[in-house]
Amino acid sequence: MALTNNAISFSSVGQTFLTGSGSVTALDGVTVTIAQHEFVAVLGPSGCGKSTLLRLTAGLMKPSKGTVSVFGKEVTMPRDDVGIVFQKPTLLPWANIEDNVVFPVRHKYGRVTADDRAQARTIIETVGLKGFEKRLPSELSGGMQQRVGIARALFLNPDILLMDEPFSALDALTRDAMGFELLRLWQASPKTVLFITHSIPEAALLADRILVLSERPGRIIADLQVPTARPRDESALRTPEMQDFSAELRSLLIRKEAA
Amino acid sequence: MTVSETQGTAAAKTASTQDRQERRLPISEKLLRMPIVLPLITFVLILIVWEAGTRLFAVPSFVLPAPSRILGGFESVTAGRWFEHIWATLRVALIGYAVSFVISLPIAVGLAKSRLLSGAFYPLLVVIQSVPVVAVAPIIIVVLGTGDAPRVVITFMISFFPLVVSMTTGLAATPPELIELSRSLRAPSFREITQIRLPYATPYIFSGMKISITLSVIGAVVSEFVAAEKGIGYFIQFSTSMFKLPQAWAGLVILVIMSLVLFQLVSLLQRVFFPWSLPKGQK
């Protein structure tokens, strides 16, 4: 694989946090490269530094050891071509859906043009919320609110989309529906996606490739290609090879927890 | 039909069944459900018991005047004089309140943004808050002389603390994800305050504003007790010194009404301009 194709690369990255009771090592010796337009899920137990991986890529923190690069350039501060979807939608409760989606522009540049609004409406339609532009977030269900969160992250048309357990606060049915929705969006407009999750079926359904992190200090203990071709639907999860694959992931996670 | 649409229609259905149930209620039940009716009934009952009690046991009016005597107390002074007193108190209360708000805001932003400022000044604010303002009032009057200035300062000292505390709490209560969003956009930091933190603090700011508005009236009255020739506080003190208790009670009633109206105005301000900041079920 040519170096120029790498969207994200971690080179022996370690992250240590100072807390009141000493230092905590969240990540240790993480080396991995993610190609452009690759959909990578990061799977691991809670508190293993999955979110740290995401925040390092976003430039929201600096690694204690090693380097993180995006498109071949070391990340020293947040970049314009990276969008983030958080665990909770964290919309602005006073702003309607359209204003929430254009918020990145209003916040960064202080003003919003008619073009921005037109683009926001297109994205709102893409995420399936046409007709809700003037509603307040509190009038929407949890799943719809997270769609707005995704629309807001897509608004600046980032090349890289970072998603921090975006569907974990949703009920099981909505969660599945949102997974397929995300696949549809990603296939329509391919982006490099780093998707943090602790759900094996979610990771197996969505990703091209799965990184399994160990418990703290987080190390990459497995780097696996998902054995199913796209496009995938629910039946993809029930094929024998996918069942075996899920079982393999599960044993990796369980072994870690027993250790 | 998408998931969201089904959810929408389901919500609409439950809302309409609720409406129908409300319409079917008998009129007496409907009246009782209005928020104003029950407290009003309680209030009228208390007045009746009060009036009957004072008459029955011949309670002297300097101990507890009957409601009818208090009503008479309103007539002892002309409407013009009442308005002068009311305006004097209201003016000081409102100016003091405005000063509190304008001073509290930058203090709160400083305290919320900087650990250094917070460490350096928060204890000092607590000390100021701990000073019994009634005891300091005479000193302030001597230092600042007569006129509105010392009264505004006294009102400020009583009413600013809840504002600072509620604003600081509110500014710090912003979801950390939104602060990260702001940082990831590399937005100027003043917009983090104006577009994220301040709006998020609005519900907190309003709870502080509701406490402070009634404290402002108290501040204005305290300042009038110490030195004034006008105002409801002055009027009550003057009336008691002349042993005209029903008249003093009438002044008290005016103060209560003034506080209630100001409190409701602040609530109205929130309901009209910031309806999203109300707790769920109060919209």
Coordinates of C-alpha atoms in Angstrom, one line a residue:
Chain A
M1 CA 0.0 0.0 0.0
A2 CA 1.5 3.4 -1.0
L3 CA 2.1 5.8 1.8
T4 CA 0.1 8.5 0.2
N5 CA -3.0 6.4 0.5
N6 CA -2.9 6.4 4.3
A7 CA -5.6 8.6 5.8
I8 CA -4.6 8.0 9.4
S9 CA -1.4 6.6 10.8
F10 CA -0.3 5.9 14.4
S11 CA 3.3 5.2 15.0
S12 CA 4.2 3.7 18.4
V13 CA 1.7 6.0 20.1
G14 CA 1.4 6.0 23.9
Q15 CA -0.9 8.1 26.0
T16 CA -0.5 8.6 29.7
F17 CA -2.8 10.7 31.8
L18 CA -2.0 12.3 35.1
T19 CA -4.7 11.9 37.7
G20 CA -5.0 12.7 41.3
S21 CA -3.8 9.3 42.3
G22 CA -0.9 8.9 39.9
S23 CA -0.6 8.3 36.2
V24 CA -2.8 6.1 34.0
T25 CA -1.6 4.7 30.8
A26 CA -4.5 4.7 28.4
L27 CA -2.7 3.6 25.2
D28 CA 0.7 1.8 24.7
G29 CA 2.7 1.1 21.6
V30 CA -0.2 1.6 19.1
T31 CA 1.0 1.4 15.5
V32 CA -1.5 1.2 12.8
T33 CA -2.3 2.7 9.4
I34 CA -5.8 3.3 8.0
A35 CA -6.2 3.7 4.3
Q36 CA -8.3 6.3 2.6
H37 CA -12.1 5.4 2.5
E38 CA -11.5 2.5 4.8
F39 CA -14.2 1.9 7.4
V40 CA -12.4 0.8 10.6
A41 CA -14.1 -0.2 13.8
V42 CA -12.2 -0.1 17.1
L43 CA -13.5 -2.8 19.4
G44 CA -12.6 -3.1 23.1
P45 CA -13.8 -3.2 26.7
S46 CA -14.8 0.1 28.3
G47 CA -12.0 2.2 29.6
C48 CA -9.4 0.7 27.2
G49 CA -8.5 4.0 25.5
K50 CA -10.8 3.7 22.5
S51 CA -12.0 7.2 22.9
T52 CA -8.4 8.4 23.4
L53 CA -7.5 7.0 20.0
L54 CA -10.3 9.1 18.5
R55 CA -9.4 12.3 20.3
L56 CA -5.7 11.9 19.3
T57 CA -6.8 11.6 15.7
A58 CA -9.1 14.7 16.1
G59 CA -6.1 16.7 17.4
L60 CA -8.0 17.3 20.7
M61 CA -5.0 16.0 22.6
K62 CA -1.4 15.3 21.9
P63 CA 0.2 11.8 22.4
S64 CA 2.6 11.4 25.2
K65 CA 4.7 9.1 23.0
G66 CA 4.9 8.5 19.2
T67 CA 3.2 10.4 16.5
V68 CA -0.3 10.5 15.0
S69 CA -0.5 11.6 11.3
V70 CA -3.5 12.4 9.1
F71 CA -2.9 12.4 5.4
G72 CA 0.9 12.2 6.0
K73 CA 1.0 15.3 8.2
E74 CA 1.6 15.1 12.0
V75 CA -1.5 16.1 13.9
T76 CA -0.7 19.0 16.2
M77 CA -4.1 20.7 16.3
P78 CA -7.7 20.0 15.1
R79 CA -8.0 19.9 11.3
D80 CA -10.8 21.1 9.0
D81 CA -11.1 17.8 7.2
V82 CA -12.1 15.7 10.3
G83 CA -15.7 15.5 11.6
I84 CA -16.7 14.0 14.9
V85 CA -19.9 12.3 16.0
F86 CA -20.1 12.0 19.8
Q87 CA -21.7 9.3 21.9
K88 CA -24.6 11.6 22.8
P89 CA -26.0 13.9 20.0
T90 CA -25.2 17.0 22.2
L91 CA -27.2 19.3 20.0
L92 CA -28.0 22.9 21.0
P93 CA -31.4 22.7 22.7
W94 CA -32.3 26.3 21.7
A95 CA -31.5 25.9 18.0
N96 CA -33.7 24.2 15.5
I97 CA -32.4 21.2 13.4
E98 CA -31.2 23.4 10.5
D99 CA -29.4 25.8 12.9
N100 CA -27.8 22.9 14.6
V101 CA -26.5 21.5 11.3
V102 CA -25.0 24.9 10.2
F103 CA -23.6 25.5 13.7
P104 CA -20.0 24.5 12.8
V105 CA -20.0 27.3 10.2
R106 CA -21.6 29.8 12.5
H107 CA -19.3 28.9 15.3
K108 CA -16.1 28.9 13.2
Y109 CA -16.7 31.9 11.0
G110 CA -19.4 33.9 12.9
R111 CA -21.9 34.0 10.0
V112 CA -24.0 31.7 7.9
T113 CA -24.7 32.2 4.2
A114 CA -27.8 31.2 2.2
D115 CA -25.6 28.6 0.5
D116 CA -24.7 27.1 3.8
R117 CA -28.4 26.8 4.7
A118 CA -29.2 25.2 1.3
Q119 CA -26.4 22.7 1.9
A120 CA -27.6 22.0 5.4
R121 CA -31.1 21.2 4.1
T122 CA -29.6 18.8 1.5
I123 CA -27.7 17.0 4.3
I124 CA -30.8 16.9 6.5
E125 CA -32.6 15.3 3.7
T126 CA -29.8 12.8 3.2
V127 CA -30.0 11.6 6.8
G128 CA -33.8 11.2 6.4
L129 CA -35.0 14.2 8.4
K130 CA -36.7 16.2 5.6
G131 CA -39.5 18.2 7.1
F132 CA -37.9 18.5 10.5
E133 CA -35.7 21.5 9.7
K134 CA -37.5 23.9 11.9
R135 CA -38.1 21.5 14.9
L136 CA -36.2 21.7 18.1
P137 CA -34.0 18.8 19.2
S138 CA -36.4 18.1 22.2
E139 CA -39.1 17.3 19.7
L140 CA -37.1 14.5 18.1
S141 CA -36.5 10.9 19.2
G142 CA -33.0 9.8 20.3
G143 CA -32.3 8.2 17.0
M144 CA -33.4 11.3 15.1
Q145 CA -31.3 13.5 17.3
Q146 CA -28.2 11.3 16.5
R147 CA -29.0 11.7 12.8
V148 CA -28.7 15.4 13.4
G149 CA -25.4 14.8 15.1
I150 CA -24.2 12.9 12.0
A151 CA -25.5 15.6 9.7
R152 CA -23.6 18.2 11.7
A153 CA -20.4 16.2 11.4
L154 CA -21.0 15.8 7.6
F155 CA -21.8 19.5 7.1
L156 CA -18.2 20.6 6.6
N157 CA -17.7 17.6 4.2
P158 CA -14.9 16.0 6.1
D159 CA -12.6 13.4 4.5
I160 CA -12.4 11.6 7.8
L161 CA -15.4 10.8 10.1
L162 CA -14.6 10.0 13.7
M163 CA -17.5 8.3 15.5
D164 CA -17.3 7.7 19.3
E165 CA -19.9 4.9 20.1
P166 CA -22.5 7.0 18.3
F167 CA -25.4 4.5 18.6
S168 CA -24.7 3.2 22.1
A169 CA -27.3 5.4 23.7
L170 CA -30.0 4.1 21.4
D171 CA -32.4 1.2 21.8
A172 CA -31.5 -2.1 20.0
L173 CA -34.0 -1.6 17.0
T174 CA -33.1 2.0 16.4
R175 CA -29.4 1.1 16.7
D176 CA -29.7 -1.5 13.9
A177 CA -31.6 0.9 11.7
M178 CA -29.0 3.6 12.2
G179 CA -26.2 1.1 11.3
F180 CA -27.8 0.5 7.9
E181 CA -28.4 4.2 7.5
L182 CA -24.7 4.9 8.2
L183 CA -23.7 2.2 5.6
R184 CA -26.0 3.8 3.0
L185 CA -24.5 7.2 3.7
W186 CA -21.0 5.9 3.6
Q187 CA -21.6 4.0 0.3
A188 CA -23.1 7.1 -1.3
S189 CA -20.2 9.3 -0.3
P190 CA -17.1 7.2 0.9
K191 CA -15.1 8.6 3.7
T192 CA -12.5 7.2 6.0
V193 CA -14.4 6.2 9.1
L194 CA -13.0 5.4 12.5
F195 CA -15.8 3.9 14.4
I196 CA -15.5 3.3 18.2
T197 CA -17.8 0.6 19.6
H198 CA -18.0 -2.2 22.1
S199 CA -20.6 -4.1 20.1
I200 CA -19.3 -7.1 18.1
P201 CA -22.3 -7.3 15.7
E202 CA -22.2 -3.6 15.1
A203 CA -18.5 -3.7 14.3
A204 CA -18.9 -6.8 12.1
L205 CA -21.8 -5.3 10.2
L206 CA -20.3 -1.9 9.5
A207 CA -16.6 -2.2 9.1
D208 CA -14.1 -3.3 6.5
R209 CA -11.6 -4.0 9.3
I210 CA -11.7 -4.3 13.0
L211 CA -9.0 -3.4 15.5
V212 CA -9.4 -5.1 18.9
L213 CA -7.9 -3.2 21.8
S214 CA -6.8 -4.8 25.0
E215 CA -7.8 -3.6 28.5
R216 CA -5.8 -0.7 29.9
P217 CA -3.2 0.0 28.8
G218 CA -4.8 -0.3 25.4
R219 CA -2.8 -2.2 22.9
I220 CA -3.9 -3.5 19.5
I221 CA -4.2 -7.3 20.0
A222 CA -5.9 -8.1 16.7
D223 CA -6.3 -6.4 13.3
L224 CA -8.8 -8.4 11.3
Q225 CA -10.5 -7.9 7.9
V226 CA -14.2 -8.5 8.0
P227 CA -14.8 -11.6 5.7
T228 CA -18.1 -10.5 4.1
A229 CA -18.4 -8.6 0.9
R230 CA -20.5 -5.4 0.6
P231 CA -23.3 -4.4 0.3
R232 CA -24.3 -6.1 3.5
D233 CA -27.7 -6.6 5.0
E234 CA -29.0 -8.4 8.1
S235 CA -28.6 -11.8 6.5
A236 CA -24.8 -11.1 6.2
L237 CA -24.5 -11.5 9.9
R238 CA -26.0 -15.0 9.8
T239 CA -23.7 -16.6 7.3
P240 CA -21.4 -19.3 8.8
E241 CA -18.2 -17.4 8.1
M242 CA -19.6 -14.3 9.9
Q243 CA -20.7 -16.5 12.8
D244 CA -17.2 -17.9 13.1
F245 CA -15.8 -14.4 12.8
S246 CA -18.0 -13.1 15.6
A247 CA -17.0 -16.0 17.7
E248 CA -13.3 -15.2 17.1
L249 CA -13.9 -11.6 18.1
R250 CA -15.8 -12.7 21.2
S251 CA -13.0 -15.0 22.3
L252 CA -10.5 -12.3 21.9
L253 CA -12.5 -9.9 24.1
I254 CA -13.2 -12.6 26.7
R255 CA -9.7 -13.8 26.9
K256 CA -8.6 -10.3 27.6
E257 CA -11.2 -9.8 30.3
A258 CA -10.2 -13.1 32.0
A259 CA -6.5 -12.1 32.0
Chain B
M1 CA -42.9 4.8 6.3
T2 CA -39.7 5.4 8.2
V3 CA -39.1 4.7 11.9
S4 CA -39.2 8.4 12.7
E5 CA -42.6 9.0 11.0
T6 CA -44.2 6.2 12.9
Q7 CA -42.9 7.6 16.1
G8 CA -44.3 11.0 15.2
T9 CA -47.8 9.8 14.5
A10 CA -47.8 7.7 17.6
A11 CA -46.9 10.8 19.7
A12 CA -49.7 12.8 18.0
K13 CA -52.2 10.1 18.7
T14 CA -51.5 10.0 22.5
A15 CA -51.6 13.8 22.6
S16 CA -55.1 13.9 21.0
T17 CA -56.5 11.2 23.3
Q18 CA -55.3 13.3 26.2
D19 CA -57.1 16.3 24.8
R20 CA -60.3 14.4 24.5
Q21 CA -60.1 13.1 28.1
E22 CA -59.6 16.7 29.3
R23 CA -62.7 17.9 27.5
R24 CA -64.8 15.2 29.1
L25 CA -64.1 16.3 32.6
P26 CA -66.9 18.1 34.6
I27 CA -66.6 21.8 35.0
S28 CA -65.9 21.7 38.7
E29 CA -63.0 19.3 38.1
K30 CA -61.7 21.5 35.3
L31 CA -61.7 24.6 37.6
L32 CA -59.8 22.7 40.3
R33 CA -57.1 21.8 37.7
M34 CA -56.4 25.4 36.9
P35 CA -53.2 26.4 38.7
I36 CA -54.6 29.6 40.1
V37 CA -57.8 28.2 41.7
L38 CA -56.6 26.1 44.6
P39 CA -54.1 28.6 46.1
L40 CA -56.8 31.4 45.7
I41 CA -59.3 29.3 47.7
T42 CA -56.7 28.8 50.4
F43 CA -55.8 32.5 50.5
V44 CA -59.5 33.6 50.8
L45 CA -60.1 31.0 53.5
I46 CA -57.1 32.4 55.5
L47 CA -58.4 35.9 55.1
I48 CA -61.8 34.9 56.4
V49 CA -60.3 33.1 59.4
W50 CA -58.0 36.0 60.1
E51 CA -60.9 38.6 59.9
A52 CA -63.2 36.4 62.1
G53 CA -60.5 35.7 64.6
T54 CA -59.4 39.3 65.2
R55 CA -63.1 40.3 65.6
L56 CA -64.0 37.4 67.8
F57 CA -61.1 37.8 70.2
A58 CA -61.0 41.6 69.9
V59 CA -57.3 41.5 69.0
P60 CA -55.9 45.1 69.2
S61 CA -54.8 46.4 65.8
F62 CA -51.2 47.0 66.9
V63 CA -50.9 43.3 67.6
L64 CA -52.6 42.1 64.4
P65 CA -55.0 44.3 62.4
A66 CA -57.9 42.6 60.7
P67 CA -57.7 42.5 56.9
S68 CA -60.4 45.1 56.7
R69 CA -58.4 47.4 58.9
I70 CA -55.3 46.9 56.7
L71 CA -57.5 47.8 53.7
G72 CA -58.4 50.9 55.5
G73 CA -54.7 51.6 56.0
F74 CA -54.3 52.1 52.2
E75 CA -56.6 55.1 52.5
S76 CA -54.6 56.9 55.1
V77 CA -52.2 58.1 52.4
T78 CA -53.2 59.6 48.9
A79 CA -52.6 57.5 45.8
G80 CA -50.0 60.1 44.7
R81 CA -48.0 59.6 47.9
W82 CA -48.2 55.8 47.5
F83 CA -46.8 56.0 44.0
E84 CA -43.9 58.2 45.2
H85 CA -43.1 55.6 47.8
I86 CA -43.5 52.7 45.4
W87 CA -41.4 54.3 42.7
A88 CA -38.6 55.1 45.1
T89 CA -38.3 51.5 46.3
L90 CA -38.9 50.0 42.8
R91 CA -36.3 52.3 41.2
V92 CA -33.6 51.3 43.7
A93 CA -34.5 47.7 43.5
L94 CA -34.4 47.6 39.7
I95 CA -31.1 49.7 39.4
G96 CA -29.5 47.5 42.0
Y97 CA -30.7 44.4 40.2
A98 CA -29.4 45.6 36.9
V99 CA -26.0 46.5 38.4
S100 CA -25.9 43.0 40.0
F101 CA -26.5 41.4 36.7
V102 CA -24.0 43.5 34.7
I103 CA -21.3 42.9 37.3
S104 CA -22.0 39.2 37.9
L105 CA -21.8 38.2 34.3
P106 CA -18.1 39.0 33.6
I107 CA -17.2 37.7 37.1
A108 CA -19.0 34.4 36.4
V109 CA -17.3 34.1 33.0
G110 CA -13.9 34.7 34.6
L111 CA -14.6 32.2 37.4
A112 CA -15.8 29.6 35.0
K113 CA -13.0 29.9 32.5
S114 CA -10.0 30.3 34.7
R115 CA -9.1 28.1 37.6
L116 CA -6.6 30.9 38.7
L117 CA -9.3 33.6 38.9
S118 CA -11.7 31.2 40.5
G119 CA -9.2 30.3 43.2
A120 CA -8.2 33.9 43.8
F121 CA -11.7 35.5 43.9
Y122 CA -14.3 32.9 44.8
P123 CA -13.3 32.9 48.6
L124 CA -13.5 36.7 48.5
L125 CA -17.0 36.6 47.0
V126 CA -18.1 34.2 49.8
V127 CA -16.6 36.7 52.4
I128 CA -18.6 39.6 50.8
Q129 CA -21.7 37.4 50.8
S130 CA -21.1 36.5 54.5
V131 CA -21.1 40.1 55.6
P132 CA -24.4 40.9 57.2
V133 CA -25.5 43.7 54.8
V134 CA -27.9 45.2 57.4
A135 CA -25.0 45.8 59.6
V136 CA -22.9 47.4 56.9
A137 CA -25.7 49.5 55.5
P138 CA -25.2 52.4 58.0
I139 CA -21.5 52.5 57.1
I140 CA -22.2 52.6 53.4
I141 CA -24.7 55.4 53.8
V142 CA -22.1 57.4 55.7
V143 CA -19.4 56.7 53.1
L144 CA -21.6 57.4 50.0
G145 CA -23.9 60.0 51.4
T146 CA -27.6 60.3 50.6
G147 CA -29.2 59.7 47.3
D148 CA -29.6 56.5 45.3
A149 CA -25.9 55.5 45.2
P150 CA -25.6 54.0 48.7
R151 CA -29.0 52.3 48.3
V152 CA -28.0 50.8 45.0
V153 CA -24.8 49.5 46.5
I154 CA -26.7 47.9 49.4
T155 CA -29.2 46.3 47.0
F156 CA -26.3 45.0 44.9
M157 CA -24.5 43.5 47.9
I158 CA -27.7 41.5 48.8
S159 CA -28.7 40.4 45.4
F160 CA -25.5 39.7 43.4
F161 CA -24.3 36.5 45.0
P162 CA -27.0 34.1 43.8
L163 CA -26.5 35.5 40.3
V164 CA -22.7 34.9 40.3
V165 CA -23.2 31.4 41.7
S166 CA -25.9 30.4 39.3
M167 CA -24.1 31.9 36.3
T168 CA -20.8 30.2 37.2
T169 CA -22.5 26.9 37.7
G170 CA -24.4 27.2 34.4
L171 CA -21.3 28.2 32.4
A172 CA -19.5 25.1 33.8
A173 CA -22.5 22.8 33.1
T174 CA -22.0 22.8 29.3
P175 CA -21.6 19.3 27.9
P176 CA -17.9 18.7 27.4
E177 CA -18.6 17.3 23.9
L178 CA -19.7 20.7 22.7
I179 CA -16.6 22.3 24.1
E180 CA -14.6 19.6 22.1
L181 CA -16.7 20.4 19.1
S182 CA -15.7 24.1 19.5
R183 CA -12.1 23.2 19.9
S184 CA -12.2 20.8 16.9
L185 CA -13.5 23.7 14.8
R186 CA -10.7 25.9 16.1
A187 CA -13.3 28.6 16.7
P188 CA -12.4 31.8 18.5
S189 CA -12.8 31.3 22.3
F190 CA -15.2 34.2 22.8
R191 CA -17.7 32.4 20.6
E192 CA -17.4 29.4 22.8
I193 CA -18.8 31.7 25.5
T194 CA -21.4 33.5 23.5
Q195 CA -22.6 30.6 21.3
I196 CA -22.3 27.6 23.6
R197 CA -21.6 28.4 27.3
L198 CA -23.9 31.4 27.9
P199 CA -27.0 29.9 26.1
Y200 CA -26.4 26.6 28.0
A201 CA -26.3 28.6 31.3
T202 CA -29.6 30.3 30.6
P203 CA -31.8 28.0 32.8
Y204 CA -29.3 28.4 35.6
I205 CA -29.1 32.2 35.1
F206 CA -32.8 32.5 35.3
S207 CA -33.0 30.5 38.6
G208 CA -30.4 33.0 40.0
M209 CA -32.4 35.9 38.5
K210 CA -35.6 34.7 40.2
I211 CA -33.9 34.6 43.6
S212 CA -32.1 37.9 43.1
I213 CA -35.1 39.9 42.0
T214 CA -36.9 39.3 45.4
L215 CA -33.6 39.9 47.2
S216 CA -33.3 43.3 45.3
V217 CA -36.6 44.4 46.9
I218 CA -35.3 43.4 50.3
G219 CA -32.0 45.3 49.6
A220 CA -34.0 48.4 48.7
V221 CA -36.1 48.2 51.8
V222 CA -33.1 47.6 54.1
S223 CA -31.4 50.7 52.7
E224 CA -34.6 52.7 53.3
F225 CA -34.7 51.5 56.9
V226 CA -31.3 53.0 57.5
A227 CA -31.7 56.4 55.8
A228 CA -34.4 57.6 53.5
E229 CA -37.2 60.1 53.3
K230 CA -39.2 58.1 50.7
G231 CA -39.9 54.5 49.8
I232 CA -42.1 51.7 51.2
G233 CA -39.4 50.7 53.7
Y234 CA -39.2 54.2 55.0
F235 CA -43.1 54.3 55.0
I236 CA -43.3 51.1 57.1
Q237 CA -40.8 52.4 59.6
F238 CA -42.4 55.8 59.9
S239 CA -45.9 54.2 60.3
T240 CA -44.8 51.9 63.1
S241 CA -43.0 54.7 64.9
M242 CA -46.4 56.6 64.8
F243 CA -48.1 53.4 66.0
K244 CA -50.2 53.3 62.8
L245 CA -50.0 49.6 62.4
P246 CA -52.7 49.0 59.8
Q247 CA -50.9 51.5 57.6
A248 CA -47.6 49.7 58.1
W249 CA -49.3 46.4 57.2
A250 CA -50.6 48.1 54.0
G251 CA -47.0 48.9 53.1
L252 CA -46.1 45.4 53.7
V253 CA -48.8 44.1 51.4
I254 CA -47.5 46.5 48.7
L255 CA -44.0 45.1 49.1
V256 CA -45.3 41.5 48.8
I257 CA -47.2 42.4 45.6
M258 CA -44.1 44.2 44.2
S259 CA -41.9 41.1 44.8
L260 CA -44.5 38.8 43.3
V261 CA -45.0 41.0 40.2
L262 CA -41.2 41.3 39.7
F263 CA -40.7 37.6 40.1
Q264 CA -43.5 36.8 37.6
L265 CA -42.0 39.3 35.2
V266 CA -38.7 37.5 35.3
S267 CA -40.5 34.2 34.8
L268 CA -42.5 35.7 31.9
L269 CA -39.2 36.9 30.3
Q270 CA -37.9 33.3 30.4
R271 CA -41.2 31.9 29.0
V272 CA -41.4 34.3 26.1
F273 CA -37.8 34.6 25.0
F274 CA -36.2 31.4 26.2
P275 CA -39.0 28.8 26.2
W276 CA -36.5 26.0 25.5
S277 CA -34.7 26.7 28.8
L278 CA -37.8 25.8 30.9
P279 CA -37.8 22.3 32.6
K280 CA -39.9 19.8 30.7
G281 CA -43.6 20.0 31.3
Q282 CA -43.5 23.8 32.0
K283 CA -43.6 25.0 28.4

